[in-house]
Amino acid sequence: MDLAQFLVQALNGVQYGLLLFLVASGLTLIFGIMGIINLAHGAFYMIGAYLAYWLVGLTDNLFLAILLGIPIAVAVGLVIERLLIARLYDRDHLDQVLLTYGLILILNETQKILWGSDFHGVPVPEMLAGSVPLTENQAYPVYRLFISAVCLGVAAGMWLVIARTRLGMMIRAGASNREMTSALGINIGRVFAIVFALGVALAAFSGMIGAPVSSVYPGMGDRVLIISFVVVVIGGIGSVKGAFIGALLIGLADTFGRVLVPDFASMVIYALMALVLLWRPQGLFGRAP
Amino acid sequence: MSQTALLEAAGLHTYYGASHVLRGVDLTIRPGESVGLLGRNGMGKTTTIRSILGLTPPRRGKVTLDGRPVTGAPPHTIARRGVALVPEGRGIFPNLTVRENLTMGARPAPPDSPAEDWALDRVLTLFPPLGERLDTWGNLLSGGQQQMLSMGRALMTNPRLLILDEATEGLAPQVRNEIWSVVRAIKDAGIATLIVDKDLKTMLRVCDHCVILAKGQVVYAGPASALAADPEIHVRFLGI
Ligand SMILES: Nc1ncnc2c1ncn2[C@@H]1O[C@H](COP(=O)(O)OP(=O)(O)OP(=O)(O)O)[C@@H](O)[C@H]1O
Ligand SMILES: [Mg+2]
């Protein structure tokens, strides 16, 4: 692999990692703060991708599609939270796994009813369709750079909200001591609903903005869910910073694994997870038990 | 007695799972009054507080604030009716700075209330050491400072009733005295208090009224002065 190829793979890995981060950060927040194992989180990524496919078909404009799609995804997420997830807060993990697994089945089936089982593609927006030269004979698609930049922006925005706003304070307080937070007059149920909706919005956004670089197909959320769990475990449950670092590690490991050891590509990320956990059982930024 | 009670708890029965911990607790607190809740370890003091706040809702009995029932309401609703808690163990948020701990639950006093607002400045005047450490993480404070933070945080919600569960536990004698003088200042500011503490002597001086619990039941309720004059009760129910 020469330098140019290395650079291409590194950029691909970072871009994939940043997309994963959007999904994994919601997963880790929902688990760390609300104590909910949400197996349906990957399905929201899929919903995002299908919304992009559907709305681009209607509007012929990915940006407009995203603008319209996020409120739809958030509405779906809020309905699910109020109707189903809110009943799980005081239940054990088995109940949560059963219910959210059932949700995957329902959402996947709904997807088939609405959009069928074919594979679809979403075109790259025209204004971002070009590529930038890396070396004389190696170019890199602008749209992938755009994805990375937008995801970095979203990550920075998340950091701002969590570290600098009153909502962020409530989210952190709720994560460390739910009872004390509510005894101070804060409606923890509402905070949870907001966190859940934010998580759904992030996952769906990831599916939407990533749609032009991956195809849109049934069950596409399942693999993303598993990898996002790997990210959450590596980063440390509940840690957004951990999810960020973990997602970049996994994105790079997966991308380079496919190129360097294609026969073992599917194992690379799990090997990485095992190594991290041997070294730090609570994950990179997890609180020691 | 003509004044309506600020808080009235009647016949509280509270369980942890199958274990029946409170067996008919009654408790009344009038506006501005200071009530001491006494009893040996494990007799149900903390559980009484949890029942009042809705953290462990009672299975039977009722709680009213200003005569309006709040039984079964979630803790945040009860807190917003003017009740603030300084819990056992202080409940500081370690991942929030001192300033964030103070401001996260802050609520202005209701517009019709005659009391002066407990804003950040006023709280910091009461607890000067906190002012020097506003940007420190909550868990990096000393025990005494954490206690001040917990009390300051509660005051910032502008409560009418402040509940203090073992506020002086584990503190050096001098720090305890500081905490007690703050408790007196809070009382002088017109805020009613429900105080749980092991220090009977100081409790008898600070509180207007005392309630003693034994095995989840009220075994004594009366003016602090009457309890002070009755050492036999101290021996029987407090083991002193
Ligand atoms: N979460 C719980 N689950 C089960 N039992 C509990 C729980 N919390 C308290 N108890 C039991 O309920 C009883 C009353 O406890 P509570 O904490 O109200 O007592 P307390 O008077 O505050 O005691 P202390 O002086 O030790 O703080 C005790 O027997 C205790 O063991
Ligand atoms: Mg107690």
Coordinates of C-alpha atoms and ligand atoms in Angstrom, one line a residue:
Chain A
M1 CA 0.0 0.0 0.0
D2 CA 1.5 3.3 -1.0
L3 CA 1.0 6.6 0.8
A4 CA -1.9 7.7 -1.3
Q5 CA -3.8 4.4 -0.8
F6 CA -3.1 4.6 2.9
L7 CA -4.5 8.1 3.0
V8 CA -7.7 7.0 1.1
Q9 CA -8.2 4.2 3.5
A10 CA -7.6 6.4 6.5
L11 CA -10.1 8.9 5.3
N12 CA -12.6 6.1 4.6
G13 CA -12.0 4.7 8.1
V14 CA -12.5 8.1 9.7
Q15 CA -15.7 8.8 7.7
Y16 CA -17.1 5.4 8.6
G17 CA -16.1 5.8 12.2
L18 CA -17.8 9.2 12.4
L19 CA -21.1 7.8 11.0
L20 CA -20.9 5.1 13.6
F21 CA -20.3 7.6 16.3
L22 CA -23.7 9.3 15.6
V23 CA -25.4 5.9 16.1
A24 CA -23.2 4.8 19.0
S25 CA -23.4 8.1 20.9
G26 CA -27.2 7.8 21.2
L27 CA -26.9 4.2 22.2
T28 CA -24.4 4.9 24.9
L29 CA -26.4 7.9 26.2
I30 CA -29.7 5.9 26.3
F31 CA -28.0 3.1 28.1
G32 CA -25.8 5.2 30.4
I33 CA -28.5 7.7 31.4
M34 CA -31.7 5.9 31.1
G35 CA -30.4 2.4 31.8
I36 CA -32.2 1.1 28.7
I37 CA -30.7 -1.5 26.4
N38 CA -32.2 -0.4 23.1
L39 CA -31.8 -3.1 20.5
A40 CA -34.0 -1.1 18.2
H41 CA -31.4 1.7 17.9
G42 CA -30.0 0.3 14.6
A43 CA -33.5 0.3 13.2
F44 CA -33.6 4.1 13.5
Y45 CA -30.5 4.2 11.4
M46 CA -32.3 2.1 8.8
I47 CA -35.4 4.3 9.1
G48 CA -33.1 7.3 8.4
A49 CA -31.7 5.7 5.3
Y50 CA -35.2 4.8 3.9
L51 CA -36.5 8.3 4.7
A52 CA -33.6 9.7 2.7
Y53 CA -34.4 7.3 -0.2
W54 CA -38.1 8.2 -0.1
L55 CA -37.8 11.9 0.4
V56 CA -35.0 12.3 -2.1
G57 CA -37.4 10.6 -4.5
L58 CA -40.0 13.2 -3.7
T59 CA -37.9 16.3 -3.5
D60 CA -34.9 15.5 -5.5
N61 CA -32.8 17.2 -2.9
L62 CA -30.9 15.4 -0.1
F63 CA -30.6 18.4 2.1
L64 CA -34.4 19.0 2.0
A65 CA -34.9 15.3 2.6
I66 CA -32.8 15.5 5.7
L67 CA -34.6 18.6 6.9
L68 CA -38.0 16.9 6.5
G69 CA -36.8 13.4 7.6
I70 CA -35.4 14.4 11.0
P71 CA -38.7 15.6 12.4
I72 CA -40.4 12.5 11.1
A73 CA -37.8 10.2 12.8
V74 CA -38.0 12.2 16.0
A75 CA -41.8 11.9 16.0
V76 CA -41.5 8.1 15.5
G77 CA -38.9 8.0 18.3
L78 CA -41.0 10.0 20.7
V79 CA -44.1 7.9 20.1
I80 CA -42.1 4.8 20.8
E81 CA -40.6 6.3 23.9
R82 CA -43.9 7.4 25.4
L83 CA -45.8 4.3 24.4
L84 CA -43.2 1.6 25.1
I85 CA -39.8 2.5 26.4
A86 CA -41.1 4.7 29.2
R87 CA -42.6 1.5 30.7
L88 CA -39.2 -0.1 30.8
Y89 CA -37.4 2.2 33.1
D90 CA -38.1 0.2 36.2
R91 CA -37.9 -3.2 34.5
D92 CA -34.9 -5.5 34.3
H93 CA -32.7 -5.8 31.2
L94 CA -34.3 -9.0 30.0
D95 CA -37.7 -7.2 29.6
Q96 CA -35.9 -4.4 27.8
V97 CA -34.1 -6.8 25.4
L98 CA -37.4 -8.6 24.7
L99 CA -39.3 -5.5 23.9
T100 CA -36.7 -3.7 21.9
Y101 CA -36.0 -6.9 19.9
G102 CA -39.7 -7.1 19.2
L103 CA -39.4 -3.5 18.0
I104 CA -36.7 -4.5 15.5
L105 CA -39.0 -7.1 14.0
I106 CA -41.9 -4.7 13.8
L107 CA -39.8 -1.8 12.3
N108 CA -38.1 -4.1 9.8
E109 CA -41.5 -5.5 8.7
T110 CA -43.0 -2.0 8.5
Q111 CA -40.0 -1.1 6.3
K112 CA -40.8 -4.0 3.9
I113 CA -44.5 -3.1 3.7
L114 CA -43.7 0.5 2.9
W115 CA -40.7 0.2 0.7
G116 CA -40.3 -3.5 -0.3
S117 CA -37.3 -5.7 -0.2
D118 CA -35.2 -4.3 -3.1
F119 CA -31.9 -2.6 -2.7
H120 CA -31.9 1.1 -3.4
G121 CA -29.4 3.8 -3.9
V122 CA -29.5 7.5 -3.1
P123 CA -27.5 9.7 -5.5
V124 CA -24.8 12.0 -4.1
P125 CA -26.0 15.6 -4.3
E126 CA -24.7 17.2 -7.4
M127 CA -22.9 20.1 -5.8
L128 CA -20.9 17.5 -3.8
A129 CA -20.4 15.0 -6.5
G130 CA -16.9 15.8 -7.5
S131 CA -13.6 14.6 -6.0
V132 CA -10.5 16.3 -4.8
P133 CA -7.0 15.1 -6.0
L134 CA -4.9 13.6 -3.3
T135 CA -1.9 12.8 -5.5
E136 CA -1.4 12.8 -9.2
N137 CA -3.4 9.7 -9.8
Q138 CA -5.5 9.4 -6.6
A139 CA -8.6 11.4 -6.0
Y140 CA -11.0 11.4 -3.1
P141 CA -14.8 12.0 -3.3
V142 CA -15.9 15.3 -1.9
Y143 CA -19.1 13.8 -0.4
R144 CA -17.2 11.6 1.9
L145 CA -15.2 14.5 3.2
F146 CA -18.5 16.4 3.6
I147 CA -19.9 13.5 5.7
S148 CA -16.8 13.6 8.0
A149 CA -17.0 17.4 8.4
V150 CA -20.7 17.4 9.2
C151 CA -20.3 14.5 11.7
L152 CA -17.5 16.4 13.4
G153 CA -19.8 19.4 13.6
V154 CA -22.5 17.4 15.1
A155 CA -20.1 15.9 17.6
A156 CA -18.9 19.4 18.6
G157 CA -22.6 20.4 18.9
M158 CA -23.3 17.5 21.2
W159 CA -20.3 18.3 23.3
L160 CA -21.6 21.9 23.7
V161 CA -25.1 20.8 24.6
I162 CA -23.8 18.3 27.2
A163 CA -21.1 20.5 28.7
R164 CA -22.5 23.9 28.5
T165 CA -26.3 24.0 28.6
R166 CA -28.9 23.5 31.3
L167 CA -30.3 20.5 29.5
G168 CA -26.8 19.1 29.5
M169 CA -26.5 19.6 33.2
M170 CA -29.8 17.8 33.8
I171 CA -28.6 14.9 31.5
R172 CA -25.4 14.5 33.4
A173 CA -27.1 14.9 36.8
G174 CA -29.7 12.3 35.8
A175 CA -26.9 9.9 34.7
S176 CA -25.2 10.1 38.0
N177 CA -28.2 10.2 40.4
R178 CA -31.7 9.9 39.1
E179 CA -33.4 10.2 42.5
M180 CA -31.5 13.3 43.6
T181 CA -32.3 14.9 40.2
S182 CA -36.0 14.4 40.6
A183 CA -35.9 15.5 44.2
L184 CA -34.6 18.8 42.9
G185 CA -37.8 19.3 40.9
I186 CA -36.6 18.0 37.6
N187 CA -38.9 15.9 35.6
I188 CA -36.6 13.0 34.8
G189 CA -39.1 11.4 32.6
R190 CA -39.1 14.4 30.3
V191 CA -35.3 14.5 30.3
F192 CA -35.3 10.8 29.3
A193 CA -37.7 11.5 26.5
I194 CA -35.5 14.2 25.2
V195 CA -32.4 12.0 25.4
F196 CA -34.2 9.3 23.6
A197 CA -35.5 11.6 20.8
L198 CA -32.0 13.0 20.4
G199 CA -30.5 9.5 20.1
V200 CA -33.1 8.6 17.5
A201 CA -32.4 11.9 15.6
L202 CA -28.7 11.2 15.6
A203 CA -29.1 7.6 14.4
A204 CA -31.6 8.6 11.7
F205 CA -29.4 11.5 10.6
S206 CA -26.5 9.0 10.3
G207 CA -28.6 6.8 8.1
M208 CA -29.7 9.7 6.0
I209 CA -26.3 11.4 5.4
G210 CA -24.7 8.0 4.9
A211 CA -27.2 6.7 2.4
P212 CA -25.4 8.0 -0.7
V213 CA -22.3 6.0 0.2
S214 CA -24.0 2.8 1.1
S215 CA -27.0 1.1 -0.4
V216 CA -30.4 1.2 1.3
Y217 CA -31.6 -2.3 2.0
P218 CA -33.8 -4.3 4.4
G219 CA -32.2 -5.1 7.8
M220 CA -29.3 -2.6 7.2
G221 CA -29.7 -1.5 10.8
D222 CA -28.9 -4.9 12.3
R223 CA -25.2 -4.8 11.5
V224 CA -24.9 -1.2 12.5
L225 CA -26.5 -2.1 15.8
I226 CA -24.0 -4.8 16.6
I227 CA -21.0 -2.7 15.6
S228 CA -22.4 0.2 17.6
F229 CA -22.6 -2.0 20.7
V230 CA -19.0 -2.9 20.1
V231 CA -18.2 0.8 20.0
V232 CA -20.1 1.5 23.2
V233 CA -18.4 -1.4 25.0
I234 CA -14.9 -0.3 23.8
G235 CA -15.5 3.4 24.7
G236 CA -17.1 2.6 28.1
I237 CA -20.8 2.5 28.7
G238 CA -22.4 6.0 29.1
S239 CA -19.3 7.9 27.8
V240 CA -19.9 10.0 24.7
K241 CA -16.1 10.8 24.6
G242 CA -15.6 7.0 24.7
A243 CA -18.0 6.5 21.9
F244 CA -16.2 9.0 19.8
I245 CA -12.8 7.4 20.3
G246 CA -14.2 3.9 20.1
A247 CA -16.1 4.7 16.8
L248 CA -12.9 6.1 15.2
L249 CA -10.9 3.1 16.3
I250 CA -13.5 0.7 14.9
G251 CA -13.9 2.6 11.7
L252 CA -10.2 2.5 11.1
A253 CA -9.7 -1.1 12.2
D254 CA -12.6 -2.3 10.0
T255 CA -11.5 -0.4 7.0
F256 CA -7.8 -1.4 7.2
G257 CA -8.8 -4.9 8.2
R258 CA -10.6 -5.3 4.9
V259 CA -7.6 -4.2 2.9
L260 CA -4.8 -5.7 4.9
V261 CA -6.2 -9.0 6.1
P262 CA -9.3 -9.6 3.9
D263 CA -9.7 -13.2 5.0
F264 CA -10.1 -12.2 8.6
A265 CA -11.8 -8.8 8.0
S266 CA -15.0 -9.7 9.9
M267 CA -13.0 -10.6 13.0
V268 CA -10.8 -7.6 13.3
I269 CA -13.2 -5.4 15.2
Y270 CA -14.0 -8.1 17.7
A271 CA -10.4 -8.9 18.2
L272 CA -9.9 -5.2 18.9
M273 CA -12.7 -5.2 21.4
A274 CA -11.3 -8.2 23.2
L275 CA -7.9 -6.5 23.5
V276 CA -9.4 -3.3 24.9
L277 CA -11.5 -5.2 27.4
L278 CA -8.5 -7.3 28.5
W279 CA -6.7 -4.1 29.2
R280 CA -9.6 -2.1 30.6
P281 CA -12.7 -4.2 31.4
Q282 CA -14.8 -1.0 31.9
G283 CA -13.9 0.3 28.4
L284 CA -11.6 3.2 27.5
F285 CA -13.6 5.9 29.3
G286 CA -16.0 3.8 31.4
R287 CA -16.3 4.3 35.1
A288 CA -14.7 1.5 37.0
P289 CA -17.4 -0.8 38.5
Chain B
M1 CA -53.4 25.4 65.3
S2 CA -55.7 27.6 63.2
Q3 CA -53.0 28.0 60.6
T4 CA -53.1 25.3 57.9
A5 CA -50.2 22.9 58.1
L6 CA -47.5 23.3 55.5
L7 CA -47.0 19.5 55.4
E8 CA -49.2 16.9 56.9
A9 CA -48.5 13.2 56.6
A10 CA -51.1 10.9 58.0
G11 CA -51.0 7.2 58.6
L12 CA -48.1 6.4 56.3
H13 CA -47.5 2.8 55.6
T14 CA -44.4 2.2 53.5
Y15 CA -42.8 -1.0 52.2
Y16 CA -39.5 -2.0 50.6
G17 CA -40.7 -5.0 48.6
A18 CA -42.4 -7.2 51.2
S19 CA -40.8 -5.6 54.2
H20 CA -43.2 -3.3 56.0
V21 CA -41.1 -0.4 57.3
L22 CA -43.4 2.4 58.2
R23 CA -46.5 1.4 60.2
G24 CA -48.7 4.4 60.4
V25 CA -46.5 7.5 60.7
D26 CA -48.2 10.9 61.3
L27 CA -46.2 14.1 61.0
T28 CA -47.3 17.8 60.9
I29 CA -45.1 20.7 60.0
R30 CA -46.4 24.3 60.1
P31 CA -45.0 27.1 58.0
G32 CA -41.6 28.2 59.4
E33 CA -41.6 25.5 62.0
S34 CA -38.6 23.3 62.8
V35 CA -39.4 19.7 63.5
G36 CA -36.8 17.2 64.7
L37 CA -37.3 13.5 63.6
L38 CA -35.5 11.2 66.1
G39 CA -35.0 7.5 66.6
R40 CA -32.4 4.9 66.7
N41 CA -30.7 3.4 63.6
G42 CA -33.1 1.7 61.2
M43 CA -36.3 3.0 62.8
G44 CA -37.6 4.6 59.6
K45 CA -36.5 8.2 59.6
T46 CA -35.1 8.2 56.1
T47 CA -38.0 6.1 54.9
T48 CA -40.4 8.8 56.3
I49 CA -38.6 11.4 54.3
R50 CA -38.6 9.2 51.2
S51 CA -42.3 8.7 51.6
I52 CA -43.1 12.4 51.9
L53 CA -41.1 13.2 48.8
G54 CA -42.6 10.4 46.8
L55 CA -39.2 8.7 46.3
T56 CA -40.7 5.6 47.9
P57 CA -44.4 6.2 47.7
P58 CA -46.4 5.0 50.8
R59 CA -48.8 2.2 50.1
R60 CA -51.3 3.6 52.5
G61 CA -51.8 7.0 54.2
K62 CA -51.7 10.5 52.7
V63 CA -49.4 13.4 52.4
T64 CA -50.8 17.0 51.9
L65 CA -49.0 20.3 51.3
D66 CA -51.0 23.4 52.2
G67 CA -54.0 21.0 52.6
R68 CA -53.7 19.8 49.0
P69 CA -53.0 16.1 48.6
V70 CA -49.7 15.1 46.9
T71 CA -49.8 11.4 47.7
G72 CA -48.7 9.4 44.8
A73 CA -47.3 12.4 42.9
P74 CA -43.8 12.0 41.4
P75 CA -40.9 13.5 43.4
H76 CA -40.4 16.4 41.0
T77 CA -43.9 17.6 41.4
I78 CA -43.7 17.5 45.2
A79 CA -40.3 19.2 45.1
R80 CA -41.8 22.0 42.9
R81 CA -44.5 22.5 45.6
G82 CA -41.7 23.8 47.8
V83 CA -39.9 20.9 49.4
A84 CA -36.2 20.5 49.1
L85 CA -34.0 17.6 50.3
V86 CA -30.5 17.5 51.7
P87 CA -30.1 13.7 51.6
E88 CA -28.2 11.2 53.7
G89 CA -24.8 11.0 52.0
R90 CA -25.3 14.5 50.5
G91 CA -26.1 13.4 46.9
I92 CA -23.6 15.7 45.2
F93 CA -23.4 15.2 41.5
P94 CA -19.7 14.3 41.0
N95 CA -19.8 15.1 37.2
L96 CA -21.1 18.6 37.7
T97 CA -19.1 21.6 38.9
V98 CA -20.0 23.3 42.1
R99 CA -21.7 26.1 40.1
E100 CA -23.6 23.5 38.1
N101 CA -24.6 21.6 41.2
L102 CA -26.0 24.8 42.6
T103 CA -27.8 26.1 39.6
M104 CA -29.2 22.9 38.0
G105 CA -32.3 22.8 40.1
A106 CA -32.5 26.6 40.8
R107 CA -36.0 28.0 40.8
P108 CA -37.0 31.5 41.7
A109 CA -39.4 32.0 44.7
P110 CA -43.0 32.1 43.6
P111 CA -44.0 35.7 42.8
D112 CA -46.5 35.9 45.6
S113 CA -44.0 34.8 48.3
P114 CA -42.8 37.5 50.7
A115 CA -39.5 35.8 51.2
E116 CA -36.3 37.1 49.6
D117 CA -35.0 35.1 46.7
W118 CA -32.2 32.6 47.3
A119 CA -30.1 33.4 44.3
L120 CA -26.5 32.4 43.8
D121 CA -25.0 35.5 45.6
R122 CA -27.1 34.9 48.7
V123 CA -26.2 31.3 48.9
L124 CA -22.5 32.1 48.5
T125 CA -22.8 34.6 51.3
L126 CA -24.1 31.9 53.5
F127 CA -21.3 29.5 52.4
P128 CA -18.2 31.5 51.5
P129 CA -16.0 28.5 50.8
L130 CA -18.2 27.5 47.9
G131 CA -17.6 30.8 46.2
E132 CA -13.9 30.0 45.9
R133 CA -14.5 26.7 44.3
L134 CA -17.3 27.3 41.8
D135 CA -15.5 25.6 38.9
T136 CA -14.3 22.6 40.8
W137 CA -16.0 19.2 40.2
G138 CA -18.5 18.4 43.0
N139 CA -16.7 15.3 44.2
L140 CA -13.4 17.1 44.8
L141 CA -14.8 19.1 47.7
S142 CA -14.1 18.2 51.4
G143 CA -16.9 16.5 53.3
G144 CA -18.0 19.8 55.0
Q145 CA -17.9 21.7 51.7
Q146 CA -20.0 19.0 50.1
Q147 CA -22.5 19.3 52.9
M148 CA -22.6 23.1 52.3
L149 CA -23.1 22.4 48.6
S150 CA -25.9 20.1 49.2
M151 CA -27.6 22.7 51.4
G152 CA -26.9 25.5 49.1
R153 CA -28.3 23.5 46.2
A154 CA -31.5 22.8 48.1
L155 CA -31.8 26.5 49.0
M156 CA -31.5 27.6 45.4
T157 CA -34.9 25.9 44.7
N158 CA -36.4 28.4 47.1
P159 CA -38.1 25.8 49.3
R160 CA -40.7 26.4 52.0
L161 CA -39.7 23.2 53.6
L162 CA -36.1 22.0 53.8
I163 CA -35.5 18.4 54.8
L164 CA -32.1 17.6 56.3
D165 CA -31.2 14.0 56.7
E166 CA -28.1 13.5 58.9
A167 CA -26.5 16.7 57.7
T168 CA -23.7 16.7 60.3
E169 CA -22.8 13.1 60.0
G170 CA -19.1 12.3 59.6
L171 CA -18.0 15.9 60.0
A172 CA -15.4 17.4 62.4
P173 CA -16.9 19.1 65.5
Q174 CA -16.1 22.6 64.2
V175 CA -17.7 21.9 60.8
R176 CA -20.7 20.6 62.6
N177 CA -21.1 23.8 64.5
E178 CA -20.9 25.7 61.2
I179 CA -23.6 23.6 59.7
W180 CA -25.8 24.1 62.8
S181 CA -25.4 27.8 62.7
V182 CA -26.5 27.7 59.0
V183 CA -29.5 25.6 60.0
R184 CA -30.4 28.3 62.5
A185 CA -30.0 31.0 59.8
I186 CA -32.2 29.1 57.4
K187 CA -34.8 28.8 60.2
D188 CA -34.5 32.6 60.9
A189 CA -35.1 33.2 57.2
G190 CA -38.6 31.7 57.7
I191 CA -38.0 28.3 56.0
A192 CA -39.6 25.3 57.7
T193 CA -37.2 22.4 58.4
L194 CA -37.5 18.7 59.1
I195 CA -34.2 17.7 60.7
V196 CA -32.9 14.2 61.3
D197 CA -29.7 14.1 63.4
K198 CA -28.0 12.0 66.0
D199 CA -27.0 15.1 68.1
L200 CA -30.0 15.2 70.5
K201 CA -28.7 18.1 72.6
T202 CA -28.4 20.5 69.7
M203 CA -31.6 19.2 68.1
L204 CA -33.5 20.1 71.3
R205 CA -32.2 23.6 71.1
V206 CA -32.8 24.1 67.4
C207 CA -36.1 22.4 66.9
D208 CA -39.6 23.6 68.0
H209 CA -41.1 20.2 67.9
C210 CA -39.9 16.7 68.1
V211 CA -41.1 13.3 66.8
I212 CA -39.6 10.0 67.8
L213 CA -39.9 6.9 65.7
A214 CA -39.5 3.3 66.8
K215 CA -39.9 0.4 64.4
G216 CA -41.8 2.5 62.0
Q217 CA -44.2 4.1 64.4
V218 CA -44.4 7.4 66.2
V219 CA -43.7 6.8 69.9
Y220 CA -43.4 10.4 70.9
A221 CA -44.6 13.7 69.4
G222 CA -44.4 17.0 71.3
P223 CA -42.7 20.3 71.9
A224 CA -38.9 20.1 72.0
S225 CA -39.0 21.7 75.5
A226 CA -41.2 18.9 76.9
L227 CA -38.9 16.3 75.4
A228 CA -35.9 18.1 76.9
A229 CA -37.4 17.8 80.3
D230 CA -38.1 14.1 80.1
P231 CA -34.9 12.1 80.2
E232 CA -36.8 8.9 80.7
I233 CA -38.0 9.1 77.0
H234 CA -34.4 9.6 75.9
V235 CA -33.4 6.4 77.6
R236 CA -36.4 4.4 76.4
F237 CA -36.4 5.4 72.7
L238 CA -33.1 6.9 71.9
G239 CA -30.8 4.8 74.1
I240 CA -29.1 7.8 75.5
Ligands
LIG1 N1 -33.8 0.1 50.0 C1 -34.2 -0.7 51.1 N2 -34.6 -2.0 50.9 C2 -35.0 -2.8 51.9 N3 -35.0 -2.4 53.2 C3 -34.6 -1.1 53.5 C4 -34.2 -0.2 52.4 N4 -33.8 1.0 53.0 C5 -34.0 0.8 54.3 N5 -34.5 -0.4 54.6 C6 -34.8 -0.9 55.9 O1 -35.9 -0.1 56.4 C7 -35.7 0.2 57.8 C8 -35.8 1.7 58.0 O2 -34.7 2.2 57.4 P1 -34.4 3.8 57.4 O3 -33.3 4.0 56.4 O4 -35.6 4.5 57.1 O5 -33.9 4.0 58.8 P2 -33.3 5.3 59.5 O6 -34.1 5.6 60.7 O7 -33.1 6.4 58.6 O8 -31.9 4.8 60.0 P3 -30.5 5.4 60.1 O9 -30.4 6.1 61.4 O10 -29.5 4.3 60.0 O11 -30.3 6.3 58.9 C9 -34.4 -0.5 58.2 O12 -34.7 -1.7 58.8 C10 -33.7 -0.7 56.9 O13 -32.9 -1.9 57.0
MG2 MG -31.5 7.3 57.7

